[in-house]
Amino acid sequence: MTGSVAIAHTVVDTAAGLRVLIDTLLAEPMYALDTEFHREKTYFPAVALLQFGWQDQIALVDPLAVDISPLAELLASDVLCVVHACQQDLDVLQRSCGTVPSRLFDTQLAAGFLGYASPSLANLLSSEMGLKVMKADRLTDWLRRPLTAEQESYAASDVAHLLELYRLLVDQLTMVGRLEWAVAECEALRLRPAGPGDPDEAWWKLKDSRGLRGKGRSVAQTVTAWREQRAAETDQPVRFVLPDLAISALAQKPPRTLDDLRSLRGLDDRHRRGPAAAGLLAAVERGLA
């Protein structure tokens, strides 16, 4: 999208409208897809909008107004889904629709085979098509309704040129003999497990994980796994369940009793009583064992 000119689009906010969109896209050879979501206050991404582009049309699907699970039919079809930097989009689709596209082409990933280093969509459109896209407000609230005209135009711009970009990249990849490589890598991305990873591996993301040794490392692993499971059960960000500082304290001086818990940094009252305290102490015991 150039400047601040609005991009023509339709809003799909009824079951009947979604059915029409699905049937329309099932008759197409390909479609562009993007999602908007939040996860600042939840463990799982909360989908706020889905954008579809095909030929010269764009539709914005409002998941707050209509059940989007029927989109699974489209995703499971042979129609090619063109996306950009889609790993988190795949997480959203798996959780909200129960599946991911059966055929996928990621323009960011494919551009890597042409010498780009993880380009943003804006940079890629500028380099390949000479387009200047509007910038998004990174703090915009996609879950708030009604969406503003500016929000809708920005969302539409994310898919407005994806199919044309796809064709340009495919032509270039074919010329240099790398199209098969890009397609294979897109398939590997599609098959990569979506959603949260293994809770037992979550401790690898701790800032101080490399410095942990012996029992402290084991305690950090089991406590972090407990935190992941608790966050998933309550749909809260992990930092809301237990901050990293608390995990470091638990690993350095593993508590055995409630009194021990009360002497550690990074824990508040909710961690020192009830199920949270019991869960923490049990996780520490598993680590020590």
PDB file of C-alpha atoms in Angstrom:
ATOM      1  CA  MET A   1       0.000   0.000   0.000  1.00  0.00           C
ATOM      2  CA  THR A   2       1.383   3.381  -0.975  1.00  0.00           C
ATOM      3  CA  GLY A   3       0.955   6.338   1.346  1.00  0.00           C
ATOM      4  CA  SER A   4      -2.275   6.284   3.325  1.00  0.00           C
ATOM      5  CA  VAL A   5      -4.710   5.463   0.481  1.00  0.00           C
ATOM      6  CA  ALA A   6      -7.354   3.021   1.650  1.00  0.00           C
ATOM      7  CA  ILE A   7      -7.317  -0.424   0.098  1.00  0.00           C
ATOM      8  CA  ALA A   8     -10.655  -1.799  -1.069  1.00  0.00           C
ATOM      9  CA  HIS A   9     -11.790  -4.793   0.958  1.00  0.00           C
ATOM     10  CA  THR A  10     -14.817  -6.514   2.394  1.00  0.00           C
ATOM     11  CA  VAL A  11     -15.387  -7.497   6.007  1.00  0.00           C
ATOM     12  CA  VAL A  12     -16.674 -10.989   6.715  1.00  0.00           C
ATOM     13  CA  ASP A  13     -18.492 -11.150  10.036  1.00  0.00           C
ATOM     14  CA  THR A  14     -21.286 -13.676   9.451  1.00  0.00           C
ATOM     15  CA  ALA A  15     -21.357 -17.451   8.968  1.00  0.00           C
ATOM     16  CA  ALA A  16     -23.023 -16.983   5.589  1.00  0.00           C
ATOM     17  CA  GLY A  17     -20.353 -14.549   4.477  1.00  0.00           C
ATOM     18  CA  LEU A  18     -17.598 -16.909   5.592  1.00  0.00           C
ATOM     19  CA  ARG A  19     -19.199 -19.751   3.637  1.00  0.00           C
ATOM     20  CA  VAL A  20     -19.210 -17.632   0.492  1.00  0.00           C
ATOM     21  CA  LEU A  21     -15.550 -16.708   1.033  1.00  0.00           C
ATOM     22  CA  ILE A  22     -14.525 -20.340   1.528  1.00  0.00           C
ATOM     23  CA  ASP A  23     -16.367 -21.462  -1.616  1.00  0.00           C
ATOM     24  CA  THR A  24     -14.821 -18.601  -3.590  1.00  0.00           C
ATOM     25  CA  LEU A  25     -11.271 -19.416  -2.493  1.00  0.00           C
ATOM     26  CA  LEU A  26     -11.736 -23.142  -3.068  1.00  0.00           C
ATOM     27  CA  ALA A  27     -12.199 -22.290  -6.746  1.00  0.00           C
ATOM     28  CA  GLU A  28      -8.955 -20.293  -6.870  1.00  0.00           C
ATOM     29  CA  PRO A  29      -5.446 -21.657  -7.596  1.00  0.00           C
ATOM     30  CA  MET A  30      -4.004 -19.721  -4.640  1.00  0.00           C
ATOM     31  CA  TYR A  31      -4.769 -17.158  -1.963  1.00  0.00           C
ATOM     32  CA  ALA A  32      -2.754 -14.867   0.299  1.00  0.00           C
ATOM     33  CA  LEU A  33      -3.223 -15.137   4.054  1.00  0.00           C
ATOM     34  CA  ASP A  34      -2.153 -13.191   7.111  1.00  0.00           C
ATOM     35  CA  THR A  35      -3.392 -12.960  10.696  1.00  0.00           C
ATOM     36  CA  GLU A  36      -3.437 -10.394  13.458  1.00  0.00           C
ATOM     37  CA  PHE A  37      -3.307 -11.642  17.016  1.00  0.00           C
ATOM     38  CA  HIS A  38      -2.314 -10.749  20.567  1.00  0.00           C
ATOM     39  CA  ARG A  39      -0.564 -12.822  23.181  1.00  0.00           C
ATOM     40  CA  GLU A  40       0.582 -10.176  25.666  1.00  0.00           C
ATOM     41  CA  LYS A  41      -2.030 -11.237  28.222  1.00  0.00           C
ATOM     42  CA  THR A  42      -2.486 -14.894  27.266  1.00  0.00           C
ATOM     43  CA  TYR A  43      -0.373 -18.007  26.853  1.00  0.00           C
ATOM     44  CA  PHE A  44      -1.995 -18.967  23.571  1.00  0.00           C
ATOM     45  CA  PRO A  45      -2.270 -16.395  20.754  1.00  0.00           C
ATOM     46  CA  ALA A  46      -5.673 -14.697  20.686  1.00  0.00           C
ATOM     47  CA  VAL A  47      -6.630 -14.336  17.028  1.00  0.00           C
ATOM     48  CA  ALA A  48      -8.101 -10.942  16.234  1.00  0.00           C
ATOM     49  CA  LEU A  49      -8.331 -10.836  12.427  1.00  0.00           C
ATOM     50  CA  LEU A  50      -7.626 -12.956   9.339  1.00  0.00           C
ATOM     51  CA  GLN A  51      -6.844 -11.364   5.990  1.00  0.00           C
ATOM     52  CA  PHE A  52      -7.326 -13.113   2.648  1.00  0.00           C
ATOM     53  CA  GLY A  53      -6.275 -11.870  -0.766  1.00  0.00           C
ATOM     54  CA  TRP A  54      -6.973 -13.330  -4.224  1.00  0.00           C
ATOM     55  CA  GLN A  55      -6.974 -11.875  -7.735  1.00  0.00           C
ATOM     56  CA  ASP A  56      -7.807  -8.224  -7.029  1.00  0.00           C
ATOM     57  CA  GLN A  57      -9.954  -8.830  -3.957  1.00  0.00           C
ATOM     58  CA  ILE A  58      -9.341  -8.754  -0.202  1.00  0.00           C
ATOM     59  CA  ALA A  59     -11.502  -9.975   2.647  1.00  0.00           C
ATOM     60  CA  LEU A  60     -11.006  -9.372   6.360  1.00  0.00           C
ATOM     61  CA  VAL A  61     -12.541 -12.094   8.525  1.00  0.00           C
ATOM     62  CA  ASP A  62     -13.558 -11.050  12.025  1.00  0.00           C
ATOM     63  CA  PRO A  63     -13.076 -14.032  14.385  1.00  0.00           C
ATOM     64  CA  LEU A  64     -14.736 -12.109  17.211  1.00  0.00           C
ATOM     65  CA  ALA A  65     -17.991 -12.088  15.250  1.00  0.00           C
ATOM     66  CA  VAL A  66     -17.985 -15.439  13.477  1.00  0.00           C
ATOM     67  CA  ASP A  67     -16.760 -18.971  14.180  1.00  0.00           C
ATOM     68  CA  ILE A  68     -13.714 -19.443  11.940  1.00  0.00           C
ATOM     69  CA  SER A  69     -13.337 -23.197  12.390  1.00  0.00           C
ATOM     70  CA  PRO A  70     -14.975 -23.842   8.957  1.00  0.00           C
ATOM     71  CA  LEU A  71     -11.811 -22.374   7.428  1.00  0.00           C
ATOM     72  CA  ALA A  72     -10.265 -25.788   8.082  1.00  0.00           C
ATOM     73  CA  GLU A  73     -11.902 -26.934   4.829  1.00  0.00           C
ATOM     74  CA  LEU A  74     -10.006 -24.309   2.857  1.00  0.00           C
ATOM     75  CA  LEU A  75      -6.740 -24.901   4.690  1.00  0.00           C
ATOM     76  CA  ALA A  76      -6.944 -28.639   4.065  1.00  0.00           C
ATOM     77  CA  SER A  77      -7.603 -28.180   0.336  1.00  0.00           C
ATOM     78  CA  ASP A  78      -5.047 -28.213  -2.490  1.00  0.00           C
ATOM     79  CA  VAL A  79      -5.324 -24.442  -2.971  1.00  0.00           C
ATOM     80  CA  LEU A  80      -1.895 -22.880  -2.411  1.00  0.00           C
ATOM     81  CA  CYS A  81      -1.640 -20.597   0.621  1.00  0.00           C
ATOM     82  CA  VAL A  82       0.877 -17.745   0.221  1.00  0.00           C
ATOM     83  CA  VAL A  83       2.130 -16.170   3.451  1.00  0.00           C
ATOM     84  CA  HIS A  84       5.025 -14.133   4.822  1.00  0.00           C
ATOM     85  CA  ALA A  85       6.978 -15.100   7.956  1.00  0.00           C
ATOM     86  CA  CYS A  86       4.202 -17.447   8.935  1.00  0.00           C
ATOM     87  CA  GLN A  87       5.445 -19.505  11.900  1.00  0.00           C
ATOM     88  CA  GLN A  88       3.237 -17.666  14.394  1.00  0.00           C
ATOM     89  CA  ASP A  89       0.370 -17.586  11.897  1.00  0.00           C
ATOM     90  CA  LEU A  90       0.562 -21.374  11.753  1.00  0.00           C
ATOM     91  CA  ASP A  91       0.299 -21.496  15.545  1.00  0.00           C
ATOM     92  CA  VAL A  92      -2.818 -19.324  15.345  1.00  0.00           C
ATOM     93  CA  LEU A  93      -4.404 -21.444  12.615  1.00  0.00           C
ATOM     94  CA  GLN A  94      -3.666 -24.729  14.357  1.00  0.00           C
ATOM     95  CA  ARG A  95      -5.291 -23.525  17.557  1.00  0.00           C
ATOM     96  CA  SER A  96      -8.286 -21.718  16.022  1.00  0.00           C
ATOM     97  CA  CYS A  97      -9.017 -23.983  13.040  1.00  0.00           C
ATOM     98  CA  GLY A  98      -7.429 -27.252  14.078  1.00  0.00           C
ATOM     99  CA  THR A  99      -5.112 -27.447  11.089  1.00  0.00           C
ATOM    100  CA  VAL A 100      -2.574 -25.599   8.937  1.00  0.00           C
ATOM    101  CA  PRO A 101      -2.526 -25.158   5.131  1.00  0.00           C
ATOM    102  CA  SER A 102      -1.812 -28.359   3.208  1.00  0.00           C
ATOM    103  CA  ARG A 103       0.146 -26.347   0.619  1.00  0.00           C
ATOM    104  CA  LEU A 104       2.238 -23.402   1.722  1.00  0.00           C
ATOM    105  CA  PHE A 105       4.644 -20.850   0.241  1.00  0.00           C
ATOM    106  CA  ASP A 106       6.360 -18.435   2.613  1.00  0.00           C
ATOM    107  CA  THR A 107       7.752 -15.397   0.777  1.00  0.00           C
ATOM    108  CA  GLN A 108      10.196 -14.506   3.552  1.00  0.00           C
ATOM    109  CA  LEU A 109      11.636 -18.004   3.607  1.00  0.00           C
ATOM    110  CA  ALA A 110      11.783 -18.201  -0.185  1.00  0.00           C
ATOM    111  CA  ALA A 111      13.507 -14.823  -0.420  1.00  0.00           C
ATOM    112  CA  GLY A 112      16.357 -16.282   1.603  1.00  0.00           C
ATOM    113  CA  PHE A 113      17.253 -18.415  -1.425  1.00  0.00           C
ATOM    114  CA  LEU A 114      17.702 -15.175  -3.392  1.00  0.00           C
ATOM    115  CA  GLY A 115      20.140 -13.636  -0.929  1.00  0.00           C
ATOM    116  CA  TYR A 116      17.765 -11.863   1.448  1.00  0.00           C
ATOM    117  CA  ALA A 117      18.318 -12.224   5.187  1.00  0.00           C
ATOM    118  CA  SER A 118      14.852 -12.624   6.786  1.00  0.00           C
ATOM    119  CA  PRO A 119      13.400  -9.494   5.152  1.00  0.00           C
ATOM    120  CA  SER A 120      10.245  -7.862   6.436  1.00  0.00           C
ATOM    121  CA  LEU A 121       7.329  -7.759   4.045  1.00  0.00           C
ATOM    122  CA  ALA A 122       7.764  -3.991   3.693  1.00  0.00           C
ATOM    123  CA  ASN A 123      11.439  -4.353   2.739  1.00  0.00           C
ATOM    124  CA  LEU A 124      10.713  -7.136   0.290  1.00  0.00           C
ATOM    125  CA  LEU A 125       7.910  -5.206  -1.424  1.00  0.00           C
ATOM    126  CA  SER A 126      10.161  -2.170  -1.634  1.00  0.00           C
ATOM    127  CA  SER A 127      13.088  -4.112  -3.102  1.00  0.00           C
ATOM    128  CA  GLU A 128      11.126  -6.292  -5.507  1.00  0.00           C
ATOM    129  CA  MET A 129       8.210  -4.084  -6.497  1.00  0.00           C
ATOM    130  CA  GLY A 130       9.193  -0.542  -5.562  1.00  0.00           C
ATOM    131  CA  LEU A 131       6.227  -0.255  -3.216  1.00  0.00           C
ATOM    132  CA  LYS A 132       6.174   1.782  -0.032  1.00  0.00           C
ATOM    133  CA  VAL A 133       3.747   0.229   2.436  1.00  0.00           C
ATOM    134  CA  MET A 134       2.079   1.994   5.305  1.00  0.00           C
ATOM    135  CA  LYS A 135       3.580   1.368   8.727  1.00  0.00           C
ATOM    136  CA  ALA A 136       1.538  -0.193  11.481  1.00  0.00           C
ATOM    137  CA  ASP A 137       1.220   1.101  14.988  1.00  0.00           C
ATOM    138  CA  ARG A 138       2.830  -1.760  16.882  1.00  0.00           C
ATOM    139  CA  LEU A 139       0.677  -0.928  19.902  1.00  0.00           C
ATOM    140  CA  THR A 140      -2.623  -1.030  18.042  1.00  0.00           C
ATOM    141  CA  ASP A 141      -5.318  -3.103  19.736  1.00  0.00           C
ATOM    142  CA  TRP A 142      -6.574  -5.584  17.142  1.00  0.00           C
ATOM    143  CA  LEU A 143      -9.076  -7.037  19.609  1.00  0.00           C
ATOM    144  CA  ARG A 144     -10.909  -3.753  20.075  1.00  0.00           C
ATOM    145  CA  ARG A 145     -14.098  -3.230  18.106  1.00  0.00           C
ATOM    146  CA  PRO A 146     -14.964  -1.508  15.926  1.00  0.00           C
ATOM    147  CA  LEU A 147     -11.679  -1.489  14.029  1.00  0.00           C
ATOM    148  CA  THR A 148     -10.710   1.881  12.610  1.00  0.00           C
ATOM    149  CA  ALA A 149     -10.455   2.533   8.891  1.00  0.00           C
ATOM    150  CA  GLU A 150      -6.693   2.840   9.324  1.00  0.00           C
ATOM    151  CA  GLN A 151      -6.485  -0.557  11.005  1.00  0.00           C
ATOM    152  CA  GLU A 152      -8.507  -2.211   8.271  1.00  0.00           C
ATOM    153  CA  SER A 153      -6.410  -0.594   5.531  1.00  0.00           C
ATOM    154  CA  TYR A 154      -3.190  -1.690   7.178  1.00  0.00           C
ATOM    155  CA  ALA A 155      -4.491  -5.229   7.614  1.00  0.00           C
ATOM    156  CA  ALA A 156      -5.576  -5.323   3.971  1.00  0.00           C
ATOM    157  CA  SER A 157      -2.155  -4.110   2.843  1.00  0.00           C
ATOM    158  CA  ASP A 158      -0.551  -7.214   4.349  1.00  0.00           C
ATOM    159  CA  VAL A 159      -2.087  -9.402   1.643  1.00  0.00           C
ATOM    160  CA  ALA A 160      -2.637  -6.884  -1.161  1.00  0.00           C
ATOM    161  CA  HIS A 161       0.587  -7.703  -3.022  1.00  0.00           C
ATOM    162  CA  LEU A 162       1.549 -11.140  -1.704  1.00  0.00           C
ATOM    163  CA  LEU A 163       0.416 -13.084  -4.771  1.00  0.00           C
ATOM    164  CA  GLU A 164       2.246 -10.770  -7.160  1.00  0.00           C
ATOM    165  CA  LEU A 165       5.318 -11.027  -4.951  1.00  0.00           C
ATOM    166  CA  TYR A 166       4.981 -14.810  -4.998  1.00  0.00           C
ATOM    167  CA  ARG A 167       5.059 -14.839  -8.811  1.00  0.00           C
ATOM    168  CA  LEU A 168       8.132 -12.596  -8.925  1.00  0.00           C
ATOM    169  CA  LEU A 169      10.002 -14.774  -6.452  1.00  0.00           C
ATOM    170  CA  VAL A 170       9.038 -17.990  -8.245  1.00  0.00           C
ATOM    171  CA  ASP A 171      10.308 -16.575 -11.553  1.00  0.00           C
ATOM    172  CA  GLN A 172      13.639 -15.604 -10.006  1.00  0.00           C
ATOM    173  CA  LEU A 173      14.019 -18.863  -8.103  1.00  0.00           C
ATOM    174  CA  THR A 174      13.323 -20.787 -11.306  1.00  0.00           C
ATOM    175  CA  MET A 175      15.973 -18.796 -13.174  1.00  0.00           C
ATOM    176  CA  VAL A 176      18.665 -19.605 -10.594  1.00  0.00           C
ATOM    177  CA  GLY A 177      17.575 -23.206 -10.165  1.00  0.00           C
ATOM    178  CA  ARG A 178      16.541 -22.863  -6.524  1.00  0.00           C
ATOM    179  CA  LEU A 179      12.766 -23.135  -6.652  1.00  0.00           C
ATOM    180  CA  GLU A 180      12.760 -26.767  -5.535  1.00  0.00           C
ATOM    181  CA  TRP A 181      14.930 -25.847  -2.549  1.00  0.00           C
ATOM    182  CA  ALA A 182      12.527 -23.090  -1.512  1.00  0.00           C
ATOM    183  CA  VAL A 183       9.481 -25.320  -1.942  1.00  0.00           C
ATOM    184  CA  ALA A 184      11.100 -28.066   0.139  1.00  0.00           C
ATOM    185  CA  GLU A 185      11.942 -25.618   2.905  1.00  0.00           C
ATOM    186  CA  CYS A 186       8.374 -24.265   2.899  1.00  0.00           C
ATOM    187  CA  GLU A 187       7.112 -27.817   3.292  1.00  0.00           C
ATOM    188  CA  ALA A 188       9.483 -28.371   6.215  1.00  0.00           C
ATOM    189  CA  LEU A 189       8.139 -25.193   7.808  1.00  0.00           C
ATOM    190  CA  ARG A 190       4.566 -26.350   7.252  1.00  0.00           C
ATOM    191  CA  LEU A 191       5.272 -29.666   8.959  1.00  0.00           C
ATOM    192  CA  ARG A 192       7.078 -28.116  11.912  1.00  0.00           C
ATOM    193  CA  PRO A 193       5.068 -28.661  15.100  1.00  0.00           C
ATOM    194  CA  ALA A 194       2.804 -25.690  15.773  1.00  0.00           C
ATOM    195  CA  GLY A 195       2.001 -24.342  19.196  1.00  0.00           C
ATOM    196  CA  PRO A 196       3.980 -24.483  22.417  1.00  0.00           C
ATOM    197  CA  GLY A 197       7.099 -26.596  22.499  1.00  0.00           C
ATOM    198  CA  ASP A 198       8.048 -29.365  24.898  1.00  0.00           C
ATOM    199  CA  PRO A 199       7.703 -28.040  28.487  1.00  0.00           C
ATOM    200  CA  ASP A 200      10.838 -29.962  29.450  1.00  0.00           C
ATOM    201  CA  GLU A 201      12.811 -27.880  26.963  1.00  0.00           C
ATOM    202  CA  ALA A 202      11.399 -24.490  28.003  1.00  0.00           C
ATOM    203  CA  TRP A 203      14.278 -23.883  30.432  1.00  0.00           C
ATOM    204  CA  TRP A 204      16.611 -23.473  27.451  1.00  0.00           C
ATOM    205  CA  LYS A 205      15.064 -20.010  26.980  1.00  0.00           C
ATOM    206  CA  LEU A 206      16.058 -18.830  30.460  1.00  0.00           C
ATOM    207  CA  LYS A 207      18.549 -15.982  30.327  1.00  0.00           C
ATOM    208  CA  ASP A 208      20.948 -17.666  32.766  1.00  0.00           C
ATOM    209  CA  SER A 209      20.438 -21.272  31.617  1.00  0.00           C
ATOM    210  CA  ARG A 210      24.019 -21.661  30.363  1.00  0.00           C
ATOM    211  CA  GLY A 211      25.398 -20.920  33.796  1.00  0.00           C
ATOM    212  CA  LEU A 212      23.340 -23.551  35.603  1.00  0.00           C
ATOM    213  CA  ARG A 213      25.036 -26.706  36.832  1.00  0.00           C
ATOM    214  CA  GLY A 214      24.136 -29.936  38.604  1.00  0.00           C
ATOM    215  CA  LYS A 215      21.013 -29.934  40.740  1.00  0.00           C
ATOM    216  CA  GLY A 216      20.377 -26.282  39.969  1.00  0.00           C
ATOM    217  CA  ARG A 217      20.012 -27.093  36.288  1.00  0.00           C
ATOM    218  CA  SER A 218      17.621 -29.958  37.037  1.00  0.00           C
ATOM    219  CA  VAL A 219      15.511 -27.769  39.318  1.00  0.00           C
ATOM    220  CA  ALA A 220      15.387 -25.011  36.704  1.00  0.00           C
ATOM    221  CA  GLN A 221      14.193 -27.555  34.134  1.00  0.00           C
ATOM    222  CA  THR A 222      11.408 -29.028  36.258  1.00  0.00           C
ATOM    223  CA  VAL A 223      10.224 -25.682  37.639  1.00  0.00           C
ATOM    224  CA  THR A 224      10.172 -24.115  34.170  1.00  0.00           C
ATOM    225  CA  ALA A 225       8.227 -27.108  32.855  1.00  0.00           C
ATOM    226  CA  TRP A 226       5.728 -26.646  35.701  1.00  0.00           C
ATOM    227  CA  ARG A 227       5.448 -22.964  34.785  1.00  0.00           C
ATOM    228  CA  GLU A 228       4.713 -23.802  31.131  1.00  0.00           C
ATOM    229  CA  GLN A 229       2.025 -26.298  32.070  1.00  0.00           C
ATOM    230  CA  ARG A 230       0.461 -23.905  34.582  1.00  0.00           C
ATOM    231  CA  ALA A 231       0.481 -21.085  32.018  1.00  0.00           C
ATOM    232  CA  ALA A 232      -1.217 -23.315  29.443  1.00  0.00           C
ATOM    233  CA  GLU A 233      -3.851 -24.459  31.917  1.00  0.00           C
ATOM    234  CA  THR A 234      -4.714 -20.885  32.932  1.00  0.00           C
ATOM    235  CA  ASP A 235      -3.955 -19.268  29.537  1.00  0.00           C
ATOM    236  CA  GLN A 236      -1.598 -16.725  31.063  1.00  0.00           C
ATOM    237  CA  PRO A 237       1.821 -15.555  29.867  1.00  0.00           C
ATOM    238  CA  VAL A 238       4.561 -17.524  31.624  1.00  0.00           C
ATOM    239  CA  ARG A 239       5.921 -14.359  33.232  1.00  0.00           C
ATOM    240  CA  PHE A 240       2.562 -13.895  34.969  1.00  0.00           C
ATOM    241  CA  VAL A 241       2.783 -17.383  36.436  1.00  0.00           C
ATOM    242  CA  LEU A 242       6.379 -17.139  37.655  1.00  0.00           C
ATOM    243  CA  PRO A 243       9.105 -14.633  36.697  1.00  0.00           C
ATOM    244  CA  ASP A 244      12.527 -15.789  35.530  1.00  0.00           C
ATOM    245  CA  LEU A 245      14.091 -14.223  38.624  1.00  0.00           C
ATOM    246  CA  ALA A 246      12.114 -16.603  40.807  1.00  0.00           C
ATOM    247  CA  ILE A 247      13.262 -19.618  38.795  1.00  0.00           C
ATOM    248  CA  SER A 248      16.886 -18.528  39.191  1.00  0.00           C
ATOM    249  CA  ALA A 249      16.364 -18.195  42.944  1.00  0.00           C
ATOM    250  CA  LEU A 250      14.701 -21.602  43.171  1.00  0.00           C
ATOM    251  CA  ALA A 251      17.546 -23.188  41.193  1.00  0.00           C
ATOM    252  CA  GLN A 252      20.284 -21.586  43.267  1.00  0.00           C
ATOM    253  CA  LYS A 253      18.715 -22.412  46.626  1.00  0.00           C
ATOM    254  CA  PRO A 254      16.097 -25.155  46.153  1.00  0.00           C
ATOM    255  CA  PRO A 255      13.364 -24.881  48.814  1.00  0.00           C
ATOM    256  CA  ARG A 256      11.986 -27.898  50.624  1.00  0.00           C
ATOM    257  CA  THR A 257       9.346 -26.203  52.781  1.00  0.00           C
ATOM    258  CA  LEU A 258       6.926 -23.287  52.722  1.00  0.00           C
ATOM    259  CA  ASP A 259       9.263 -21.402  55.022  1.00  0.00           C
ATOM    260  CA  ASP A 260      12.042 -21.880  52.480  1.00  0.00           C
ATOM    261  CA  LEU A 261       9.786 -20.420  49.779  1.00  0.00           C
ATOM    262  CA  ARG A 262       9.158 -17.297  51.843  1.00  0.00           C
ATOM    263  CA  SER A 263      12.864 -16.472  51.943  1.00  0.00           C
ATOM    264  CA  LEU A 264      13.429 -16.454  48.181  1.00  0.00           C
ATOM    265  CA  ARG A 265      13.444 -13.463  45.833  1.00  0.00           C
ATOM    266  CA  GLY A 266      11.031 -13.101  42.937  1.00  0.00           C
ATOM    267  CA  LEU A 267       8.102 -14.850  44.608  1.00  0.00           C
ATOM    268  CA  ASP A 268       5.007 -13.149  45.932  1.00  0.00           C
ATOM    269  CA  ASP A 269       2.242 -14.323  48.257  1.00  0.00           C
ATOM    270  CA  ARG A 270       0.399 -16.325  45.583  1.00  0.00           C
ATOM    271  CA  HIS A 271       3.503 -18.491  45.155  1.00  0.00           C
ATOM    272  CA  ARG A 272       3.786 -19.179  48.878  1.00  0.00           C
ATOM    273  CA  ARG A 273       0.393 -20.743  49.495  1.00  0.00           C
ATOM    274  CA  GLY A 274      -2.183 -23.077  48.012  1.00  0.00           C
ATOM    275  CA  PRO A 275      -1.799 -25.017  44.759  1.00  0.00           C
ATOM    276  CA  ALA A 276       0.969 -22.763  43.442  1.00  0.00           C
ATOM    277  CA  ALA A 277       3.188 -23.409  46.457  1.00  0.00           C
ATOM    278  CA  ALA A 278       2.461 -27.125  46.354  1.00  0.00           C
ATOM    279  CA  GLY A 279       3.189 -27.262  42.642  1.00  0.00           C
ATOM    280  CA  LEU A 280       6.447 -25.377  43.022  1.00  0.00           C
ATOM    281  CA  LEU A 281       7.706 -27.564  45.854  1.00  0.00           C
ATOM    282  CA  ALA A 282       6.753 -30.704  43.943  1.00  0.00           C
ATOM    283  CA  ALA A 283       8.594 -29.432  40.851  1.00  0.00           C
ATOM    284  CA  VAL A 284      11.674 -28.669  42.941  1.00  0.00           C
ATOM    285  CA  GLU A 285      11.561 -32.187  44.419  1.00  0.00           C
ATOM    286  CA  ARG A 286      11.419 -33.687  40.940  1.00  0.00           C
ATOM    287  CA  GLY A 287      14.467 -31.662  39.983  1.00  0.00           C
ATOM    288  CA  LEU A 288      16.417 -32.680  43.047  1.00  0.00           C
ATOM    289  CA  ALA A 289      15.566 -36.311  42.374  1.00  0.00           C
TER     290      ALA A 289
END
